């Protein structure tokens, strides 16, 4: 699979640890049968209705890429265009993100990064200008006041920087230099029924730790089925 940006240099091939998928975006939503939903219940079940905002509940949109910015993703502006990039730690993540970006009409490339990591980035494009305008204050990244997490946003965040934490937790990693983002991102997680514990860099973070059977079950519902290239243990079920 050739992944090319707007420049004239040929893009490298994705690391071949796993076969490249045709597409890792979840299938469009299908009508579900069953009793009507009556809204949230008390306690840890609050927000259960948000399964209807899961990864399969809507078509892919550029706005979903806010999920990458909730994690370690970065966006930069150049003139009237912007570019999104994120560093990942595994080859399967490269394939998933390139497919997700392509499903939103965005060309992407990748290159090796320090520490056996991979940098995935889009081309500079006007399509990403509104996302950059919402998230950048000068050059600093900060979530807009209206930021919230949907299933597709969570799916992208998890694909880029989600890792299981035995015996029964999941980490959603944050940008190491995005300290001003950490608290509002935690608020958005809690609003989605996924209240987590913020881990500092000294504790193996920065990341939010999601624990508890119900919260992990909700996370699995929201992000949808695992991508074809993801190792089984790398995705919540």
PDB file of C-alpha atoms in Angstrom:
ATOM      1  CA  UNK A   1       0.000   0.000   0.000  1.00  0.00           C
ATOM      2  CA  UNK A   2       1.539   3.314  -1.074  1.00  0.00           C
ATOM      3  CA  UNK A   3       0.990   6.163   1.367  1.00  0.00           C
ATOM      4  CA  UNK A   4       1.849   9.471  -0.176  1.00  0.00           C
ATOM      5  CA  UNK A   5       1.532  13.055   0.995  1.00  0.00           C
ATOM      6  CA  UNK A   6       1.673  16.241  -1.028  1.00  0.00           C
ATOM      7  CA  UNK A   7       5.446  16.394  -1.245  1.00  0.00           C
ATOM      8  CA  UNK A   8       7.456  14.864  -4.066  1.00  0.00           C
ATOM      9  CA  UNK A   9       9.339  12.334  -1.964  1.00  0.00           C
ATOM     10  CA  UNK A  10       8.002   8.784  -2.122  1.00  0.00           C
ATOM     11  CA  UNK A  11       6.322   7.676   1.099  1.00  0.00           C
ATOM     12  CA  UNK A  12       7.652   4.679   2.963  1.00  0.00           C
ATOM     13  CA  UNK A  13       5.608   1.520   3.151  1.00  0.00           C
ATOM     14  CA  UNK A  14       3.913   0.803   6.492  1.00  0.00           C
ATOM     15  CA  UNK A  15       5.868  -1.546   8.756  1.00  0.00           C
ATOM     16  CA  UNK A  16       4.934  -5.057   7.659  1.00  0.00           C
ATOM     17  CA  UNK A  17       4.271  -6.731  10.972  1.00  0.00           C
ATOM     18  CA  UNK A  18       0.641  -7.268  10.065  1.00  0.00           C
ATOM     19  CA  UNK A  19      -1.167  -7.415   6.715  1.00  0.00           C
ATOM     20  CA  UNK A  20      -2.588  -4.095   5.580  1.00  0.00           C
ATOM     21  CA  UNK A  21      -6.393  -4.037   5.857  1.00  0.00           C
ATOM     22  CA  UNK A  22      -8.729  -2.846   3.151  1.00  0.00           C
ATOM     23  CA  UNK A  23     -10.331  -0.561   5.714  1.00  0.00           C
ATOM     24  CA  UNK A  24     -10.366  -0.461   9.493  1.00  0.00           C
ATOM     25  CA  UNK A  25     -13.280   1.918   9.755  1.00  0.00           C
ATOM     26  CA  UNK A  26     -16.325   0.209  11.270  1.00  0.00           C
ATOM     27  CA  UNK A  27     -19.263  -0.569   9.032  1.00  0.00           C
ATOM     28  CA  UNK A  28     -22.127   1.951   8.860  1.00  0.00           C
ATOM     29  CA  UNK A  29     -24.743   1.571  11.552  1.00  0.00           C
ATOM     30  CA  UNK A  30     -27.529  -0.927  11.055  1.00  0.00           C
ATOM     31  CA  UNK A  31     -30.966  -0.532  12.571  1.00  0.00           C
ATOM     32  CA  UNK A  32     -31.153  -2.444  15.823  1.00  0.00           C
ATOM     33  CA  UNK A  33     -34.228  -4.211  17.052  1.00  0.00           C
ATOM     34  CA  UNK A  34     -35.255  -4.221  20.643  1.00  0.00           C
ATOM     35  CA  UNK A  35     -37.130  -2.242  23.272  1.00  0.00           C
ATOM     36  CA  UNK A  36     -36.899   1.564  23.135  1.00  0.00           C
ATOM     37  CA  UNK A  37     -34.238   3.208  25.229  1.00  0.00           C
ATOM     38  CA  UNK A  38     -35.542   5.088  28.242  1.00  0.00           C
ATOM     39  CA  UNK A  39     -32.482   7.182  29.145  1.00  0.00           C
ATOM     40  CA  UNK A  40     -29.719   6.785  31.707  1.00  0.00           C
ATOM     41  CA  UNK A  41     -30.061   5.109  35.046  1.00  0.00           C
ATOM     42  CA  UNK A  42     -28.435   6.100  38.292  1.00  0.00           C
ATOM     43  CA  UNK A  43     -24.950   5.261  39.487  1.00  0.00           C
ATOM     44  CA  UNK A  44     -22.338   3.709  37.222  1.00  0.00           C
ATOM     45  CA  UNK A  45     -24.942   3.119  34.497  1.00  0.00           C
ATOM     46  CA  UNK A  46     -25.269   6.880  33.908  1.00  0.00           C
ATOM     47  CA  UNK A  47     -24.529   7.567  30.266  1.00  0.00           C
ATOM     48  CA  UNK A  48     -25.438   4.056  29.047  1.00  0.00           C
ATOM     49  CA  UNK A  49     -27.394   5.746  26.259  1.00  0.00           C
ATOM     50  CA  UNK A  50     -24.090   6.897  24.791  1.00  0.00           C
ATOM     51  CA  UNK A  51     -23.768   3.532  23.058  1.00  0.00           C
ATOM     52  CA  UNK A  52     -25.884   5.248  20.394  1.00  0.00           C
ATOM     53  CA  UNK A  53     -22.887   7.515  19.839  1.00  0.00           C
ATOM     54  CA  UNK A  54     -20.650   4.489  19.338  1.00  0.00           C
ATOM     55  CA  UNK A  55     -18.217   4.022  16.487  1.00  0.00           C
ATOM     56  CA  UNK A  56     -20.852   2.329  14.331  1.00  0.00           C
ATOM     57  CA  UNK A  57     -23.527   4.978  14.892  1.00  0.00           C
ATOM     58  CA  UNK A  58     -22.363   7.511  12.294  1.00  0.00           C
ATOM     59  CA  UNK A  59     -20.366   7.890   9.129  1.00  0.00           C
ATOM     60  CA  UNK A  60     -16.673   8.845   9.492  1.00  0.00           C
ATOM     61  CA  UNK A  61     -16.120  12.601   9.721  1.00  0.00           C
ATOM     62  CA  UNK A  62     -13.085  14.855   9.945  1.00  0.00           C
ATOM     63  CA  UNK A  63     -14.360  16.079  13.323  1.00  0.00           C
ATOM     64  CA  UNK A  64     -13.687  12.579  14.665  1.00  0.00           C
ATOM     65  CA  UNK A  65      -9.967  13.359  14.516  1.00  0.00           C
ATOM     66  CA  UNK A  66     -10.415  15.309  17.734  1.00  0.00           C
ATOM     67  CA  UNK A  67     -10.018  11.866  19.305  1.00  0.00           C
ATOM     68  CA  UNK A  68      -6.373  11.825  18.230  1.00  0.00           C
ATOM     69  CA  UNK A  69      -5.887  15.262  19.758  1.00  0.00           C
ATOM     70  CA  UNK A  70      -7.412  14.027  23.012  1.00  0.00           C
ATOM     71  CA  UNK A  71      -4.446  11.670  23.098  1.00  0.00           C
ATOM     72  CA  UNK A  72      -0.901  12.381  21.890  1.00  0.00           C
ATOM     73  CA  UNK A  73      -1.885  13.728  18.462  1.00  0.00           C
ATOM     74  CA  UNK A  74      -0.640  17.137  17.344  1.00  0.00           C
ATOM     75  CA  UNK A  75      -1.940  19.672  14.851  1.00  0.00           C
ATOM     76  CA  UNK A  76       0.023  22.513  13.279  1.00  0.00           C
ATOM     77  CA  UNK A  77      -1.025  25.318  10.952  1.00  0.00           C
ATOM     78  CA  UNK A  78       0.653  26.653   7.834  1.00  0.00           C
ATOM     79  CA  UNK A  79      -1.099  29.525   6.091  1.00  0.00           C
ATOM     80  CA  UNK A  80      -4.678  28.469   5.439  1.00  0.00           C
ATOM     81  CA  UNK A  81      -3.917  24.777   5.925  1.00  0.00           C
ATOM     82  CA  UNK A  82      -3.178  22.421   8.795  1.00  0.00           C
ATOM     83  CA  UNK A  83      -1.570  19.029   9.314  1.00  0.00           C
ATOM     84  CA  UNK A  84      -2.313  16.351  11.916  1.00  0.00           C
ATOM     85  CA  UNK A  85       0.351  13.968  13.202  1.00  0.00           C
ATOM     86  CA  UNK A  86       0.719  11.351  15.916  1.00  0.00           C
ATOM     87  CA  UNK A  87       3.481   9.008  17.039  1.00  0.00           C
ATOM     88  CA  UNK A  88       2.537   5.394  17.727  1.00  0.00           C
ATOM     89  CA  UNK A  89       4.393   2.448  19.195  1.00  0.00           C
ATOM     90  CA  UNK A  90       3.275  -0.448  16.982  1.00  0.00           C
ATOM     91  CA  UNK A  91       2.932  -1.286  13.304  1.00  0.00           C
ATOM     92  CA  UNK A  92      -0.712  -2.296  13.586  1.00  0.00           C
ATOM     93  CA  UNK A  93      -1.563   1.218  14.756  1.00  0.00           C
ATOM     94  CA  UNK A  94      -0.005   2.656  11.582  1.00  0.00           C
ATOM     95  CA  UNK A  95      -2.281   0.534   9.386  1.00  0.00           C
ATOM     96  CA  UNK A  96      -5.390   1.382  11.404  1.00  0.00           C
ATOM     97  CA  UNK A  97      -4.770   5.122  11.431  1.00  0.00           C
ATOM     98  CA  UNK A  98      -3.872   5.330   7.754  1.00  0.00           C
ATOM     99  CA  UNK A  99      -7.107   3.493   6.912  1.00  0.00           C
ATOM    100  CA  UNK A 100      -9.136   5.718   9.247  1.00  0.00           C
ATOM    101  CA  UNK A 101      -7.648   8.855   7.717  1.00  0.00           C
ATOM    102  CA  UNK A 102      -8.290   7.568   4.199  1.00  0.00           C
ATOM    103  CA  UNK A 103     -11.939   6.909   5.079  1.00  0.00           C
ATOM    104  CA  UNK A 104     -12.177  10.639   5.797  1.00  0.00           C
ATOM    105  CA  UNK A 105     -10.575  11.630   2.493  1.00  0.00           C
ATOM    106  CA  UNK A 106      -7.168  12.469   3.966  1.00  0.00           C
ATOM    107  CA  UNK A 107      -3.880  11.301   2.462  1.00  0.00           C
ATOM    108  CA  UNK A 108      -1.406  10.086   5.069  1.00  0.00           C
ATOM    109  CA  UNK A 109       2.218   9.040   5.227  1.00  0.00           C
ATOM    110  CA  UNK A 110       4.395   7.517   7.901  1.00  0.00           C
ATOM    111  CA  UNK A 111       8.058   7.400   8.824  1.00  0.00           C
ATOM    112  CA  UNK A 112      10.183   5.769  11.530  1.00  0.00           C
ATOM    113  CA  UNK A 113      10.590   7.809  14.706  1.00  0.00           C
ATOM    114  CA  UNK A 114      12.892   7.675  17.684  1.00  0.00           C
ATOM    115  CA  UNK A 115      12.611   4.733  20.053  1.00  0.00           C
ATOM    116  CA  UNK A 116      11.217   2.211  17.547  1.00  0.00           C
ATOM    117  CA  UNK A 117       8.121   4.315  17.099  1.00  0.00           C
ATOM    118  CA  UNK A 118       6.313   5.435  13.954  1.00  0.00           C
ATOM    119  CA  UNK A 119       5.101   8.927  13.041  1.00  0.00           C
ATOM    120  CA  UNK A 120       1.837   9.035  11.090  1.00  0.00           C
ATOM    121  CA  UNK A 121       0.882  12.342   9.531  1.00  0.00           C
ATOM    122  CA  UNK A 122      -1.524  13.852   7.047  1.00  0.00           C
ATOM    123  CA  UNK A 123      -0.651  16.250   4.279  1.00  0.00           C
ATOM    124  CA  UNK A 124      -1.244  19.950   4.850  1.00  0.00           C
ATOM    125  CA  UNK A 125      -4.842  20.566   3.850  1.00  0.00           C
ATOM    126  CA  UNK A 126      -7.557  23.180   4.239  1.00  0.00           C
ATOM    127  CA  UNK A 127      -9.864  20.419   5.435  1.00  0.00           C
ATOM    128  CA  UNK A 128      -8.090  20.385   8.811  1.00  0.00           C
ATOM    129  CA  UNK A 129      -8.108  24.146   9.306  1.00  0.00           C
ATOM    130  CA  UNK A 130     -11.302  24.191  11.452  1.00  0.00           C
ATOM    131  CA  UNK A 131      -9.904  21.455  13.714  1.00  0.00           C
ATOM    132  CA  UNK A 132      -6.688  23.405  14.193  1.00  0.00           C
ATOM    133  CA  UNK A 133      -8.592  26.627  14.863  1.00  0.00           C
ATOM    134  CA  UNK A 134     -10.671  24.903  17.565  1.00  0.00           C
ATOM    135  CA  UNK A 135      -7.724  23.252  19.321  1.00  0.00           C
ATOM    136  CA  UNK A 136      -4.814  25.679  19.007  1.00  0.00           C
ATOM    137  CA  UNK A 137      -4.289  28.695  21.233  1.00  0.00           C
ATOM    138  CA  UNK A 138      -1.202  30.132  19.633  1.00  0.00           C
ATOM    139  CA  UNK A 139       0.872  26.987  19.309  1.00  0.00           C
ATOM    140  CA  UNK A 140      -0.513  25.350  22.475  1.00  0.00           C
ATOM    141  CA  UNK A 141      -3.061  22.553  22.185  1.00  0.00           C
ATOM    142  CA  UNK A 142      -6.184  22.842  24.303  1.00  0.00           C
ATOM    143  CA  UNK A 143      -9.645  21.250  23.915  1.00  0.00           C
ATOM    144  CA  UNK A 144     -12.440  23.617  22.919  1.00  0.00           C
ATOM    145  CA  UNK A 145     -15.116  24.283  25.532  1.00  0.00           C
ATOM    146  CA  UNK A 146     -17.599  22.170  23.600  1.00  0.00           C
ATOM    147  CA  UNK A 147     -15.309  19.136  23.331  1.00  0.00           C
ATOM    148  CA  UNK A 148     -16.942  15.768  23.952  1.00  0.00           C
ATOM    149  CA  UNK A 149     -16.068  12.166  23.195  1.00  0.00           C
ATOM    150  CA  UNK A 150     -18.023   9.979  20.793  1.00  0.00           C
ATOM    151  CA  UNK A 151     -17.396   6.380  19.871  1.00  0.00           C
ATOM    152  CA  UNK A 152     -15.482   7.288  16.727  1.00  0.00           C
ATOM    153  CA  UNK A 153     -13.298   9.766  18.595  1.00  0.00           C
ATOM    154  CA  UNK A 154     -12.577   7.183  21.272  1.00  0.00           C
ATOM    155  CA  UNK A 155     -11.835   4.578  18.602  1.00  0.00           C
ATOM    156  CA  UNK A 156      -9.170   6.810  17.066  1.00  0.00           C
ATOM    157  CA  UNK A 157      -7.677   7.652  20.459  1.00  0.00           C
ATOM    158  CA  UNK A 158      -7.557   3.994  21.409  1.00  0.00           C
ATOM    159  CA  UNK A 159      -6.071   2.981  18.050  1.00  0.00           C
ATOM    160  CA  UNK A 160      -3.289   5.521  18.498  1.00  0.00           C
ATOM    161  CA  UNK A 161      -2.542   5.263  22.199  1.00  0.00           C
ATOM    162  CA  UNK A 162      -4.735   2.782  24.068  1.00  0.00           C
ATOM    163  CA  UNK A 163      -3.051  -0.088  25.893  1.00  0.00           C
ATOM    164  CA  UNK A 164      -4.404  -2.852  28.121  1.00  0.00           C
ATOM    165  CA  UNK A 165      -3.222  -2.894  31.710  1.00  0.00           C
ATOM    166  CA  UNK A 166      -3.478  -6.351  33.306  1.00  0.00           C
ATOM    167  CA  UNK A 167      -5.207  -7.697  35.216  1.00  0.00           C
ATOM    168  CA  UNK A 168      -8.282  -5.655  34.312  1.00  0.00           C
ATOM    169  CA  UNK A 169      -7.729  -2.108  33.137  1.00  0.00           C
ATOM    170  CA  UNK A 170      -7.104  -0.027  30.051  1.00  0.00           C
ATOM    171  CA  UNK A 171      -4.882   3.020  29.609  1.00  0.00           C
ATOM    172  CA  UNK A 172      -5.703   5.886  27.275  1.00  0.00           C
ATOM    173  CA  UNK A 173      -2.446   7.760  26.881  1.00  0.00           C
ATOM    174  CA  UNK A 174      -2.177  11.540  26.711  1.00  0.00           C
ATOM    175  CA  UNK A 175       0.286  13.938  25.140  1.00  0.00           C
ATOM    176  CA  UNK A 176       3.300  14.294  27.414  1.00  0.00           C
ATOM    177  CA  UNK A 177       3.533  18.043  26.789  1.00  0.00           C
ATOM    178  CA  UNK A 178      -0.210  18.716  26.865  1.00  0.00           C
ATOM    179  CA  UNK A 179      -0.652  19.255  30.600  1.00  0.00           C
ATOM    180  CA  UNK A 180      -3.373  21.875  30.103  1.00  0.00           C
ATOM    181  CA  UNK A 181      -5.408  19.268  28.211  1.00  0.00           C
ATOM    182  CA  UNK A 182      -5.345  16.528  30.802  1.00  0.00           C
ATOM    183  CA  UNK A 183      -8.079  17.791  33.128  1.00  0.00           C
ATOM    184  CA  UNK A 184     -10.658  18.766  30.467  1.00  0.00           C
ATOM    185  CA  UNK A 185     -10.052  15.467  28.678  1.00  0.00           C
ATOM    186  CA  UNK A 186     -10.816  13.691  31.954  1.00  0.00           C
ATOM    187  CA  UNK A 187     -14.048  15.662  32.248  1.00  0.00           C
ATOM    188  CA  UNK A 188     -15.030  14.531  28.745  1.00  0.00           C
ATOM    189  CA  UNK A 189     -14.278  10.919  29.645  1.00  0.00           C
ATOM    190  CA  UNK A 190     -16.439  11.136  32.737  1.00  0.00           C
ATOM    191  CA  UNK A 191     -19.273  12.673  30.702  1.00  0.00           C
ATOM    192  CA  UNK A 192     -19.074   9.645  28.404  1.00  0.00           C
ATOM    193  CA  UNK A 193     -19.469   7.295  31.358  1.00  0.00           C
ATOM    194  CA  UNK A 194     -15.744   6.454  31.374  1.00  0.00           C
ATOM    195  CA  UNK A 195     -14.459   8.246  34.455  1.00  0.00           C
ATOM    196  CA  UNK A 196     -10.795   7.355  34.795  1.00  0.00           C
ATOM    197  CA  UNK A 197      -7.843   7.913  37.087  1.00  0.00           C
ATOM    198  CA  UNK A 198      -5.197  10.328  35.832  1.00  0.00           C
ATOM    199  CA  UNK A 199      -1.718   8.824  35.994  1.00  0.00           C
ATOM    200  CA  UNK A 200       1.173  11.266  36.155  1.00  0.00           C
ATOM    201  CA  UNK A 201       4.377  10.706  34.177  1.00  0.00           C
ATOM    202  CA  UNK A 202       5.973   9.349  37.362  1.00  0.00           C
ATOM    203  CA  UNK A 203       3.193   6.748  37.566  1.00  0.00           C
ATOM    204  CA  UNK A 204       3.579   5.499  33.999  1.00  0.00           C
ATOM    205  CA  UNK A 205       1.518   8.212  32.370  1.00  0.00           C
ATOM    206  CA  UNK A 206       0.381  10.648  31.392  1.00  0.00           C
ATOM    207  CA  UNK A 207      -2.694   8.535  30.824  1.00  0.00           C
ATOM    208  CA  UNK A 208      -6.188   7.898  32.073  1.00  0.00           C
ATOM    209  CA  UNK A 209      -6.710   4.469  33.595  1.00  0.00           C
ATOM    210  CA  UNK A 210     -10.144   2.975  32.955  1.00  0.00           C
ATOM    211  CA  UNK A 211     -11.144   0.169  35.297  1.00  0.00           C
ATOM    212  CA  UNK A 212     -14.280  -1.656  36.351  1.00  0.00           C
ATOM    213  CA  UNK A 213     -16.333  -4.189  34.445  1.00  0.00           C
ATOM    214  CA  UNK A 214     -19.075  -1.751  33.497  1.00  0.00           C
ATOM    215  CA  UNK A 215     -16.761   1.018  32.356  1.00  0.00           C
ATOM    216  CA  UNK A 216     -14.629  -1.381  30.323  1.00  0.00           C
ATOM    217  CA  UNK A 217     -17.779  -2.866  28.824  1.00  0.00           C
ATOM    218  CA  UNK A 218     -18.959   0.598  27.870  1.00  0.00           C
ATOM    219  CA  UNK A 219     -15.592   1.393  26.327  1.00  0.00           C
ATOM    220  CA  UNK A 220     -15.854  -1.753  24.211  1.00  0.00           C
ATOM    221  CA  UNK A 221     -19.381  -0.799  23.129  1.00  0.00           C
ATOM    222  CA  UNK A 222     -18.370   2.701  22.163  1.00  0.00           C
ATOM    223  CA  UNK A 223     -15.229   1.895  20.162  1.00  0.00           C
ATOM    224  CA  UNK A 224     -16.758  -1.030  18.265  1.00  0.00           C
ATOM    225  CA  UNK A 225     -15.175  -4.191  16.919  1.00  0.00           C
ATOM    226  CA  UNK A 226     -11.365  -4.450  16.887  1.00  0.00           C
ATOM    227  CA  UNK A 227      -9.552  -3.527  13.676  1.00  0.00           C
ATOM    228  CA  UNK A 228      -8.383  -6.487  11.612  1.00  0.00           C
ATOM    229  CA  UNK A 229      -4.706  -5.754  12.338  1.00  0.00           C
ATOM    230  CA  UNK A 230      -5.031  -5.237  16.090  1.00  0.00           C
ATOM    231  CA  UNK A 231      -3.741  -8.032  18.330  1.00  0.00           C
ATOM    232  CA  UNK A 232      -6.692  -9.526  20.239  1.00  0.00           C
ATOM    233  CA  UNK A 233      -5.326  -8.455  23.608  1.00  0.00           C
ATOM    234  CA  UNK A 234      -4.875  -4.843  22.440  1.00  0.00           C
ATOM    235  CA  UNK A 235      -8.581  -4.039  22.105  1.00  0.00           C
ATOM    236  CA  UNK A 236     -11.332  -3.953  24.761  1.00  0.00           C
ATOM    237  CA  UNK A 237     -13.995  -6.631  24.385  1.00  0.00           C
TER     238      UNK A 237
END
